[in-house]
Amino acid sequence: MSFTIDLSGRAAIVTGGGQGVGRASCLALAAAGARVVVNDFVADRAAAVAKEIEQAGGSATASPFDVSDYQAVTRAIGAEGIDILVNNAGNAGPAAVDGRGPSVSLGEFADTDPADWERYFAVNLYGVMNCTRAALPHMIGSGGGRIITIVSDAGRVGEPHMAPYAAAKAGAAGFTRAIAREVGRDGITVNNIALATVDTVGLAELARDSPEMRDRIERQLRRYIVPRLGQPDDVSGLVVFLASSAASWITGQTYPVNGGYSVNL
Ligand SMILES: NC(=O)c1ccc[n+]([C@@H]2O[C@H](COP(=O)([O-])OP(=O)(O)OC[C@H]3O[C@@H](n4cnc5c(N)ncnc54)[C@H](O)[C@@H]3O)[C@@H](O)[C@H]2O)c1
Protein backbone atom coordinates (compact mmCIF):
# COMPACT_ATOMS: atom_id res chain seq x y z
CA MET A 1 0.00 0.00 0.00
CA SER A 2 1.08 3.54 -0.49
CA PHE A 3 -0.31 6.98 0.16
CA THR A 4 0.60 10.02 -1.86
CA ILE A 5 -0.79 13.50 -2.13
CA ASP A 6 -1.08 14.68 -5.71
CA LEU A 7 -1.95 18.32 -6.29
CA SER A 8 -1.14 18.34 -9.98
CA GLY A 9 -3.61 20.42 -11.98
CA ARG A 10 -4.17 22.70 -8.97
CA ALA A 11 -3.12 26.31 -8.71
CA ALA A 12 -2.04 27.49 -5.25
CA ILE A 13 -1.12 30.93 -3.98
CA VAL A 14 0.82 31.44 -0.77
CA THR A 15 0.84 34.99 0.56
CA GLY A 16 4.05 36.09 2.23
CA GLY A 17 5.67 33.14 0.46
CA GLY A 18 9.10 34.75 0.23
CA GLN A 19 10.50 33.37 3.46
CA GLY A 20 9.75 31.37 6.60
CA VAL A 21 6.56 29.36 6.84
CA GLY A 22 5.31 30.78 3.53
CA ARG A 23 8.41 29.70 1.63
CA ALA A 24 8.26 26.19 3.12
CA SER A 25 4.59 25.97 2.15
CA CYS A 26 5.37 27.05 -1.43
CA LEU A 27 8.09 24.41 -1.77
CA ALA A 28 5.91 21.66 -0.28
CA LEU A 29 2.88 22.49 -2.44
CA ALA A 30 5.09 22.53 -5.54
CA ALA A 31 6.66 19.21 -4.54
CA ALA A 32 3.13 17.78 -4.36
CA GLY A 33 2.56 18.93 -7.96
CA ALA A 34 0.68 22.21 -7.57
CA ARG A 35 1.41 25.23 -9.73
CA VAL A 36 2.44 27.78 -7.15
CA VAL A 37 1.97 31.54 -7.22
CA VAL A 38 4.48 32.96 -4.77
CA ASN A 39 3.26 36.22 -3.29
CA ASP A 40 5.33 38.58 -1.17
CA PHE A 41 5.32 42.34 -0.96
CA VAL A 42 9.11 42.12 -1.12
CA ALA A 43 9.37 41.30 -4.83
CA ASP A 44 12.91 39.85 -4.71
CA ARG A 45 11.86 37.29 -2.11
CA ALA A 46 8.91 36.11 -4.16
CA ALA A 47 11.08 35.87 -7.28
CA ALA A 48 13.77 33.87 -5.46
CA VAL A 49 11.31 31.27 -4.19
CA ALA A 50 9.61 30.96 -7.58
CA LYS A 51 13.04 30.44 -9.16
CA GLU A 52 13.94 27.82 -6.52
CA ILE A 53 10.78 25.88 -7.39
CA GLU A 54 11.38 26.10 -11.13
CA GLN A 55 14.97 24.95 -10.71
CA ALA A 56 13.72 21.94 -8.76
CA GLY A 57 11.43 21.04 -11.68
CA GLY A 58 8.22 22.54 -10.32
CA SER A 59 5.95 25.23 -11.69
CA ALA A 60 5.88 28.67 -10.08
CA THR A 61 5.45 32.38 -10.73
CA ALA A 62 6.15 35.35 -8.51
CA SER A 63 3.31 37.73 -7.74
CA PRO A 64 4.42 40.67 -5.65
CA PHE A 65 1.59 42.60 -4.04
CA ASP A 66 0.59 43.82 -0.62
CA VAL A 67 -2.25 41.73 0.81
CA SER A 68 -3.64 44.80 2.56
CA ASP A 69 -4.23 46.50 -0.82
CA TYR A 70 -7.62 45.20 -1.92
CA GLN A 71 -7.36 46.47 -5.51
CA ALA A 72 -3.94 44.89 -6.01
CA VAL A 73 -5.12 41.61 -4.42
CA THR A 74 -8.18 41.49 -6.66
CA ARG A 75 -6.14 42.13 -9.80
CA ALA A 76 -3.51 39.52 -8.95
CA ILE A 77 -5.63 36.70 -7.52
CA GLY A 78 -8.56 37.26 -9.87
CA ALA A 79 -6.28 36.67 -12.85
CA GLU A 80 -4.88 33.37 -11.58
CA GLY A 81 -7.82 30.97 -11.09
CA ILE A 82 -6.65 29.91 -7.66
CA ASP A 83 -7.77 26.53 -6.23
CA ILE A 84 -5.71 26.68 -3.02
CA LEU A 85 -5.25 29.87 -1.03
CA VAL A 86 -2.75 29.89 1.82
CA ASN A 87 -3.21 33.09 3.83
CA ASN A 88 0.22 33.22 5.41
CA ALA A 89 1.34 36.86 5.13
CA GLY A 90 1.35 38.51 8.48
CA ASN A 91 3.56 39.34 11.33
CA ALA A 92 3.72 40.20 14.96
CA GLY A 93 6.21 43.04 14.53
CA PRO A 94 5.67 46.46 12.99
CA ALA A 95 8.85 46.22 10.88
CA ALA A 96 7.60 43.30 8.87
CA VAL A 97 4.14 44.78 8.66
CA ASP A 98 5.25 47.97 6.96
CA GLY A 99 8.76 47.02 5.85
CA ARG A 100 10.42 49.83 7.79
CA GLY A 101 12.08 50.44 11.13
CA PRO A 102 13.06 48.09 13.94
CA SER A 103 10.87 45.22 15.06
CA VAL A 104 9.57 46.04 18.49
CA SER A 105 6.96 44.69 20.81
CA LEU A 106 4.16 47.19 21.29
CA GLY A 107 4.41 46.84 25.06
CA GLU A 108 1.53 47.20 27.48
CA PHE A 109 -1.78 47.77 25.70
CA ALA A 110 -2.58 50.58 28.12
CA ASP A 111 0.33 52.54 26.63
CA THR A 112 -0.61 52.08 22.96
CA ASP A 113 -2.37 54.44 20.63
CA PRO A 114 -5.16 53.44 18.21
CA ALA A 115 -2.87 54.42 15.33
CA ASP A 116 -0.53 51.59 16.43
CA TRP A 117 -3.24 48.97 16.10
CA GLU A 118 -4.27 49.55 12.51
CA ARG A 119 -1.33 48.01 10.71
CA TYR A 120 -1.75 44.71 12.54
CA PHE A 121 -5.33 44.52 11.34
CA ALA A 122 -4.46 45.65 7.82
CA VAL A 123 -2.25 42.61 7.19
CA ASN A 124 -3.28 39.90 9.64
CA LEU A 125 -7.04 40.32 9.29
CA TYR A 126 -7.93 42.48 6.28
CA GLY A 127 -5.20 40.79 4.24
CA VAL A 128 -6.90 37.43 4.88
CA MET A 129 -10.32 38.87 4.05
CA ASN A 130 -9.04 40.56 0.87
CA CYS A 131 -7.40 37.40 -0.49
CA THR A 132 -10.34 35.19 0.45
CA ARG A 133 -12.78 37.58 -1.22
CA ALA A 134 -10.66 37.60 -4.38
CA ALA A 135 -10.19 33.82 -4.49
CA LEU A 136 -13.74 32.66 -3.75
CA PRO A 137 -15.48 33.42 -7.08
CA HIS A 138 -13.19 31.07 -9.02
CA MET A 139 -13.43 28.38 -6.33
CA ILE A 140 -17.22 28.58 -6.27
CA GLY A 141 -17.39 28.59 -10.06
CA SER A 142 -15.07 25.62 -10.43
CA GLY A 143 -16.78 23.47 -7.80
CA GLY A 144 -14.25 23.49 -4.99
CA GLY A 145 -11.20 24.89 -3.30
CA ARG A 146 -9.09 25.09 -0.20
CA ILE A 147 -8.43 28.05 2.06
CA ILE A 148 -5.82 27.67 4.78
CA THR A 149 -5.00 30.56 7.09
CA ILE A 150 -1.96 30.74 9.32
CA VAL A 151 -2.99 32.18 12.66
CA SER A 152 -1.28 32.18 16.04
CA ASP A 153 -1.51 30.80 19.53
CA ALA A 154 -1.20 34.48 20.48
CA GLY A 155 -4.77 34.82 19.22
CA ARG A 156 -5.96 31.47 20.57
CA VAL A 157 -4.65 31.60 24.13
CA GLY A 158 -3.58 35.25 24.39
CA GLU A 159 -0.14 36.82 24.57
CA PRO A 160 0.78 39.90 26.59
CA HIS A 161 2.27 42.88 24.76
CA MET A 162 0.83 41.57 21.51
CA ALA A 163 -2.82 42.42 22.04
CA PRO A 164 -3.53 44.06 18.63
CA TYR A 165 -1.76 41.20 16.83
CA ALA A 166 -3.62 38.64 18.96
CA ALA A 167 -6.91 40.38 18.21
CA ALA A 168 -6.22 40.42 14.47
CA LYS A 169 -5.26 36.73 14.42
CA ALA A 170 -8.29 35.75 16.52
CA GLY A 171 -10.39 37.81 14.11
CA ALA A 172 -8.94 35.88 11.17
CA ALA A 173 -9.81 32.59 12.89
CA GLY A 174 -13.39 33.73 13.49
CA PHE A 175 -13.64 34.90 9.90
CA THR A 176 -12.51 31.46 8.73
CA ARG A 177 -15.21 29.70 10.73
CA ALA A 178 -17.90 31.94 9.24
CA ILE A 179 -16.66 31.46 5.67
CA ALA A 180 -16.41 27.69 6.20
CA ARG A 181 -20.12 27.65 6.97
CA GLU A 182 -20.94 29.66 3.85
CA VAL A 183 -18.99 27.68 1.28
CA GLY A 184 -19.04 24.04 2.42
CA ARG A 185 -21.83 23.36 -0.05
CA ASP A 186 -19.52 24.55 -2.83
CA GLY A 187 -16.88 21.96 -2.02
CA ILE A 188 -14.60 24.56 -0.44
CA THR A 189 -12.94 23.83 2.89
CA VAL A 190 -11.61 26.60 5.13
CA ASN A 191 -9.26 25.90 8.02
CA ASN A 192 -6.68 27.58 10.24
CA ILE A 193 -3.28 26.48 11.43
CA ALA A 194 -2.34 28.12 14.74
CA LEU A 195 1.39 28.36 15.35
CA ALA A 196 3.46 28.76 18.46
CA THR A 197 7.05 29.91 18.04
CA VAL A 198 8.55 28.96 14.68
CA ASP A 199 12.18 29.67 13.85
CA THR A 200 11.92 32.12 10.93
CA VAL A 201 13.50 35.37 9.79
CA GLY A 202 10.44 37.17 11.09
CA LEU A 203 10.92 35.72 14.55
CA ALA A 204 14.65 36.47 14.52
CA GLU A 205 13.92 40.11 13.64
CA LEU A 206 11.43 40.36 16.44
CA ALA A 207 13.82 38.80 18.97
CA ARG A 208 16.90 40.74 17.79
CA ASP A 209 15.71 44.09 19.04
CA SER A 210 13.72 42.94 22.03
CA PRO A 211 15.31 41.36 25.13
CA GLU A 212 11.78 40.94 26.44
CA MET A 213 10.83 38.89 23.38
CA ARG A 214 13.94 36.72 23.75
CA ASP A 215 13.05 36.12 27.40
CA ARG A 216 9.49 35.22 26.47
CA ILE A 217 10.65 32.69 23.87
CA GLU A 218 12.93 31.07 26.48
CA ARG A 219 10.02 30.79 28.91
CA GLN A 220 7.69 29.41 26.26
CA LEU A 221 10.20 26.79 25.20
CA ARG A 222 10.12 25.30 28.69
CA ARG A 223 6.42 24.62 28.16
CA TYR A 224 6.75 22.83 24.85
CA ILE A 225 6.37 19.06 25.13
CA VAL A 226 8.69 18.71 22.15
CA PRO A 227 11.35 21.02 23.58
CA ARG A 228 12.50 23.01 20.56
CA LEU A 229 11.37 25.85 18.36
CA GLY A 230 9.18 24.88 15.45
CA GLN A 231 10.69 24.84 11.98
CA PRO A 232 8.86 25.96 8.82
CA ASP A 233 8.70 22.35 7.63
CA ASP A 234 6.82 21.43 10.81
CA VAL A 235 3.96 23.43 9.29
CA SER A 236 4.18 22.78 5.55
CA GLY A 237 3.10 19.12 5.73
CA LEU A 238 -0.20 20.10 7.31
CA VAL A 239 -0.67 22.82 4.70
CA VAL A 240 -0.30 20.22 1.92
CA PHE A 241 -2.60 17.75 3.67
CA LEU A 242 -5.34 20.35 4.21
CA ALA A 243 -4.95 21.39 0.56
CA SER A 244 -5.50 17.83 -0.64
CA SER A 245 -8.56 15.76 -1.47
CA ALA A 246 -7.78 13.65 1.63
CA ALA A 247 -8.99 16.58 3.73
CA SER A 248 -12.24 17.22 1.87
CA TRP A 249 -14.45 16.59 4.96
CA ILE A 250 -12.37 18.75 7.30
CA THR A 251 -13.48 22.34 7.56
CA GLY A 252 -13.99 25.18 10.01
CA GLN A 253 -11.17 23.92 12.23
CA THR A 254 -8.09 25.42 13.83
CA TYR A 255 -5.12 23.08 14.09
CA PRO A 256 -2.44 23.93 16.65
CA VAL A 257 1.12 23.25 15.46
CA ASN A 258 3.00 24.14 18.59
CA GLY A 259 5.17 21.37 20.02
CA GLY A 260 2.39 20.58 22.49
CA TYR A 261 2.47 24.03 24.07
CA SER A 262 -1.25 24.55 24.61
CA VAL A 263 -1.87 21.11 26.12
CA ASN A 264 -0.33 22.59 29.25
CA LEU A 265 -3.04 25.20 29.60
N1 LIG B 1 7.23 32.56 13.34
C1 LIG B 1 6.43 32.46 14.39
O1 LIG B 1 6.87 32.19 15.52
C2 LIG B 1 4.93 32.60 14.21
C3 LIG B 1 4.12 32.30 15.30
C4 LIG B 1 2.74 32.41 15.16
C5 LIG B 1 2.19 32.79 13.95
N2 LIG B 1 3.02 33.10 12.91
C6 LIG B 1 2.39 33.52 11.65
O2 LIG B 1 2.87 32.71 10.61
C7 LIG B 1 2.93 33.45 9.39
C8 LIG B 1 4.32 33.35 8.80
O3 LIG B 1 5.25 33.80 9.76
P1 LIG B 1 6.82 33.80 9.50
O4 LIG B 1 7.46 33.79 10.83
O5 LIG B 1 7.16 32.78 8.48
O6 LIG B 1 6.97 35.28 8.89
P2 LIG B 1 8.20 36.02 8.22
O7 LIG B 1 8.16 37.42 8.73
O8 LIG B 1 9.48 35.26 8.35
O9 LIG B 1 7.78 36.03 6.68
C9 LIG B 1 6.58 36.68 6.32
C10 LIG B 1 6.67 37.09 4.87
O10 LIG B 1 5.45 37.76 4.58
C11 LIG B 1 5.74 38.93 3.82
N3 LIG B 1 4.70 39.91 4.08
C12 LIG B 1 4.50 40.61 5.22
N4 LIG B 1 3.47 41.45 5.07
C13 LIG B 1 3.02 41.29 3.80
C14 LIG B 1 1.98 41.89 3.07
N5 LIG B 1 1.24 42.89 3.59
N6 LIG B 1 1.75 41.47 1.80
C15 LIG B 1 2.52 40.50 1.26
N7 LIG B 1 3.55 39.91 1.90
C16 LIG B 1 3.78 40.30 3.18
C17 LIG B 1 7.10 39.38 4.31
O11 LIG B 1 7.77 40.17 3.34
C18 LIG B 1 7.80 38.05 4.57
O12 LIG B 1 8.56 37.61 3.46
C19 LIG B 1 2.51 34.88 9.75
O13 LIG B 1 1.14 35.05 9.49
C20 LIG B 1 2.76 34.94 11.24
O14 LIG B 1 1.96 35.91 11.89
C21 LIG B 1 4.38 33.01 13.01
Coordinates of N, CA, C and O and ligand atoms in Angstrom, one line a residue, residues 14-24 39-43 45-46 63-69 73 87-93 95-99 119 122-124 127-128 131 149-155 162 165 169 193-206 217 220 224 229-230 232 235 257, ligand 1:
V14 N 0.4 31.3 -2.2 CA 0.8 31.4 -0.8 C 1.2 32.9 -0.6 O 2.1 33.4 -1.2
T15 N 0.5 33.6 0.3 CA 0.8 35.0 0.6 C 2.0 35.0 1.5 O 2.2 34.1 2.4
G16 N 2.8 36.0 1.4 CA 4.1 36.1 2.2 C 4.9 34.9 2.0 O 5.6 34.4 2.9
G17 N 5.0 34.4 0.8 CA 5.7 33.1 0.5 C 7.2 33.3 0.3 O 7.9 32.3 0.0
G18 N 7.7 34.5 0.5 CA 9.1 34.8 0.2 C 10.1 34.2 1.3 O 11.3 34.2 1.0
Q19 N 9.6 33.9 2.4 CA 10.5 33.4 3.5 C 9.7 32.6 4.5 O 8.4 32.6 4.5
G20 N 10.4 32.0 5.4 CA 9.8 31.4 6.6 C 8.7 30.3 6.3 O 8.9 29.5 5.4
V21 N 7.6 30.4 7.0 CA 6.6 29.4 6.8 C 6.0 29.4 5.4 O 5.6 28.4 4.8
G22 N 5.9 30.6 4.9 CA 5.3 30.8 3.5 C 6.2 30.1 2.5 O 5.7 29.4 1.6
R23 N 7.5 30.3 2.6 CA 8.4 29.7 1.6 C 8.3 28.2 1.7 O 8.2 27.5 0.7
A24 N 8.3 27.7 2.9 CA 8.3 26.2 3.1 C 7.0 25.7 2.5 O 6.9 24.6 1.9
N39 N 3.5 34.8 -3.6 CA 3.3 36.2 -3.3 C 4.2 36.7 -2.2 O 4.5 35.9 -1.3
D40 N 4.7 37.9 -2.3 CA 5.3 38.6 -1.2 C 5.4 40.0 -1.6 O 5.6 40.4 -2.7
F41 N 5.2 40.9 -0.6 CA 5.3 42.3 -1.0 C 6.8 42.8 -1.1 O 7.0 43.9 -1.7
V42 N 7.7 41.9 -0.8 CA 9.1 42.1 -1.1 C 9.3 41.3 -2.4 O 9.5 40.1 -2.3
A43 N 9.4 42.0 -3.5 CA 9.4 41.3 -4.8 C 10.5 40.3 -5.0 O 10.4 39.2 -5.5
R45 N 12.1 38.5 -2.8 CA 11.9 37.3 -2.1 C 10.9 36.4 -2.9 O 11.2 35.2 -3.0
A46 N 9.9 36.9 -3.4 CA 8.9 36.1 -4.2 C 9.6 35.5 -5.4 O 9.4 34.3 -5.7
S63 N 4.4 36.7 -7.6 CA 3.3 37.7 -7.7 C 3.4 38.7 -6.6 O 2.8 38.5 -5.5
P64 N 4.2 39.7 -6.8 CA 4.4 40.7 -5.7 C 3.3 41.7 -5.5 O 3.0 42.4 -6.4
F65 N 2.6 41.6 -4.4 CA 1.6 42.6 -4.0 C 1.4 42.6 -2.5 O 1.9 41.7 -1.9
D66 N 0.8 43.7 -2.1 CA 0.6 43.8 -0.6 C -0.8 43.3 -0.3 O -1.8 43.8 -0.9
V67 N -0.9 42.3 0.6 CA -2.2 41.7 0.8 C -3.2 42.7 1.4 O -4.4 42.5 1.4
S68 N -2.7 43.8 2.0 CA -3.6 44.8 2.6 C -4.2 45.8 1.5 O -5.1 46.6 1.8
D69 N -3.7 45.6 0.3 CA -4.2 46.5 -0.8 C -5.3 45.7 -1.6 O -5.0 44.9 -2.5
V73 N -4.8 43.0 -4.7 CA -5.1 41.6 -4.4 C -6.1 41.1 -5.5 O -5.9 40.0 -6.0
N87 N -3.3 31.7 3.3 CA -3.2 33.1 3.8 C -2.1 33.0 4.9 O -2.4 32.7 6.1
N88 N -0.9 33.3 4.5 CA 0.2 33.2 5.4 C 0.8 34.6 5.8 O 1.4 34.7 6.8
A89 N 0.7 35.6 4.9 CA 1.3 36.9 5.1 C 0.8 37.4 6.4 O -0.4 37.4 6.7
G90 N 1.7 37.9 7.2 CA 1.3 38.5 8.5 C 2.6 38.6 9.3 O 3.6 38.1 9.0
N91 N 2.5 39.3 10.4 CA 3.6 39.3 11.3 C 3.2 40.0 12.6 O 2.3 40.9 12.6
A92 N 4.0 39.7 13.6 CA 3.7 40.2 15.0 C 4.4 41.5 15.2 O 4.1 42.2 16.1
G93 N 5.4 41.9 14.3 CA 6.2 43.0 14.5 C 6.0 44.1 13.5 O 5.8 43.8 12.3
A95 N 7.9 46.1 12.0 CA 8.8 46.2 10.9 C 8.4 45.4 9.7 O 8.4 45.9 8.6
A96 N 8.0 44.2 10.0 CA 7.6 43.3 8.9 C 6.2 43.7 8.3 O 5.9 43.4 7.2
V97 N 5.5 44.3 9.1 CA 4.1 44.8 8.7 C 4.3 45.9 7.6 O 3.7 45.9 6.6
D98 N 5.2 46.9 7.9 CA 5.2 48.0 7.0 C 6.6 48.0 6.3 O 6.8 48.9 5.5
G99 N 7.5 47.1 6.5 CA 8.8 47.0 5.9 C 9.8 48.1 6.3 O 10.8 48.2 5.7
R119 N -2.1 48.8 11.7 CA -1.3 48.0 10.7 C -1.4 46.5 11.0 O -1.2 45.7 10.1
A122 N -4.5 45.5 9.3 CA -4.5 45.7 7.8 C -3.9 44.4 7.2 O -4.4 43.9 6.2
V123 N -2.9 43.8 7.8 CA -2.2 42.6 7.2 C -2.9 41.3 7.7 O -3.3 40.5 7.0
N124 N -2.9 41.2 9.0 CA -3.3 39.9 9.6 C -4.8 39.6 9.6 O -5.1 38.4 9.6
G127 N -5.9 41.5 5.3 CA -5.2 40.8 4.2 C -5.8 39.4 4.0 O -6.0 39.0 2.8
V128 N -6.2 38.7 5.0 CA -6.9 37.4 4.9 C -8.3 37.6 4.2 O -8.6 36.9 3.3
C131 N -7.8 38.5 0.4 CA -7.4 37.4 -0.5 C -8.5 36.4 -0.6 O -8.8 35.8 -1.7
T149 N -5.5 29.3 6.5 CA -5.0 30.6 7.1 C -4.1 30.3 8.3 O -4.4 29.5 9.2
I150 N -2.9 30.9 8.2 CA -2.0 30.7 9.3 C -2.3 31.8 10.4 O -2.1 33.0 10.2
V151 N -2.7 31.3 11.5 CA -3.0 32.2 12.7 C -2.0 31.9 13.8 O -0.9 31.4 13.5
S152 N -2.3 32.2 15.0 CA -1.3 32.2 16.0 C -1.9 31.8 17.4 O -3.0 32.1 17.7
D153 N -1.1 31.1 18.2 CA -1.5 30.8 19.5 C -1.7 32.1 20.3 O -2.4 32.1 21.3
A154 N -1.0 33.2 19.8 CA -1.2 34.5 20.5 C -2.7 34.9 20.4 O -3.2 35.5 21.4
G155 N -3.4 34.5 19.4 CA -4.8 34.8 19.2 C -5.7 33.8 19.9 O -6.8 34.0 20.2
M162 N 1.1 41.8 22.9 CA 0.8 41.6 21.5 C -0.7 41.7 21.3 O -1.2 41.0 20.4
Y165 N -2.1 42.4 17.7 CA -1.8 41.2 16.8 C -2.7 40.0 17.2 O -3.2 39.4 16.3
K169 N -5.3 38.2 14.7 CA -5.3 36.7 14.4 C -6.5 36.0 14.9 O -7.0 35.1 14.2
I193 N -4.4 27.1 10.7 CA -3.3 26.5 11.4 C -2.7 27.5 12.4 O -2.4 28.6 12.0
A194 N -2.8 27.2 13.7 CA -2.3 28.1 14.7 C -0.9 27.7 15.2 O -0.7 26.6 15.7
L195 N 0.0 28.7 15.0 CA 1.4 28.4 15.4 C 1.8 28.9 16.7 O 1.3 30.0 17.1
A196 N 2.7 28.2 17.4 CA 3.5 28.8 18.5 C 4.7 29.3 17.8 O 4.7 29.7 16.7
T197 N 5.9 29.2 18.5 CA 7.1 29.9 18.0 C 7.8 29.1 17.0 O 8.3 28.0 17.3
V198 N 7.9 29.6 15.8 CA 8.5 29.0 14.7 C 9.8 29.8 14.3 O 9.7 31.0 14.2
D199 N 10.9 29.1 14.1 CA 12.2 29.7 13.8 C 12.2 30.2 12.4 O 12.5 29.5 11.5
T200 N 11.9 31.5 12.3 CA 11.9 32.1 10.9 C 12.7 33.5 11.0 O 13.0 33.9 12.1
V201 N 12.9 34.1 9.8 CA 13.5 35.4 9.8 C 12.7 36.4 10.6 O 13.2 37.2 11.3
G202 N 11.3 36.3 10.4 CA 10.4 37.2 11.1 C 10.6 37.1 12.6 O 10.7 38.1 13.3
L203 N 10.7 35.9 13.1 CA 10.9 35.7 14.5 C 12.3 36.3 15.0 O 12.4 37.0 16.0
A204 N 13.3 36.0 14.2 CA 14.7 36.5 14.5 C 14.7 38.0 14.6 O 15.3 38.6 15.5
E205 N 14.0 38.6 13.6 CA 13.9 40.1 13.6 C 13.2 40.6 14.9 O 13.7 41.6 15.5
L206 N 12.2 39.9 15.3 CA 11.4 40.4 16.4 C 12.3 40.2 17.7 O 12.3 41.1 18.6
I217 N 10.4 33.9 24.6 CA 10.7 32.7 23.9 C 11.3 31.6 24.7 O 10.9 30.5 24.7
Q220 N 8.6 30.2 27.0 CA 7.7 29.4 26.3 C 8.3 28.0 26.0 O 7.6 27.0 26.1
Y224 N 7.0 23.7 26.0 CA 6.7 22.8 24.8 C 7.1 21.4 25.2 O 8.1 21.1 25.7
L229 N 12.2 25.0 19.2 CA 11.4 25.9 18.4 C 10.8 25.1 17.2 O 11.4 24.1 16.7
G230 N 9.7 25.5 16.7 CA 9.2 24.9 15.5 C 10.0 25.3 14.3 O 10.7 26.3 14.3
P232 N 9.9 25.8 9.9 CA 8.9 26.0 8.8 C 8.3 24.6 8.3 O 7.1 24.5 8.0
V235 N 5.3 22.9 9.6 CA 4.0 23.4 9.3 C 3.5 23.0 7.9 O 2.4 22.7 7.6
V257 N -0.2 23.9 15.8 CA 1.1 23.2 15.5 C 2.1 24.0 16.4 O 2.5 25.1 16.1
Ligands
LIG1 N1 7.2 32.6 13.3 C1 6.4 32.5 14.4 O1 6.9 32.2 15.5 C2 4.9 32.6 14.2 C3 4.1 32.3 15.3 C4 2.7 32.4 15.2 C5 2.2 32.8 13.9 N2 3.0 33.1 12.9 C6 2.4 33.5 11.6 O2 2.9 32.7 10.6 C7 2.9 33.4 9.4 C8 4.3 33.3 8.8 O3 5.2 33.8 9.8 P1 6.8 33.8 9.5 O4 7.5 33.8 10.8 O5 7.2 32.8 8.5 O6 7.0 35.3 8.9 P2 8.2 36.0 8.2 O7 8.2 37.4 8.7 O8 9.5 35.3 8.3 O9 7.8 36.0 6.7 C9 6.6 36.7 6.3 C10 6.7 37.1 4.9 O10 5.5 37.8 4.6 C11 5.7 38.9 3.8 N3 4.7 39.9 4.1 C12 4.5 40.6 5.2 N4 3.5 41.4 5.1 C13 3.0 41.3 3.8 C14 2.0 41.9 3.1 N5 1.2 42.9 3.6 N6 1.8 41.5 1.8 C15 2.5 40.5 1.3 N7 3.6 39.9 1.9 C16 3.8 40.3 3.2 C17 7.1 39.4 4.3 O11 7.8 40.2 3.3 C18 7.8 38.1 4.6 O12 8.6 37.6 3.5 C19 2.5 34.9 9.8 O13 1.1 35.0 9.5 C20 2.8 34.9 11.2 O14 2.0 35.9 11.9 C21 4.4 33.0 13.0

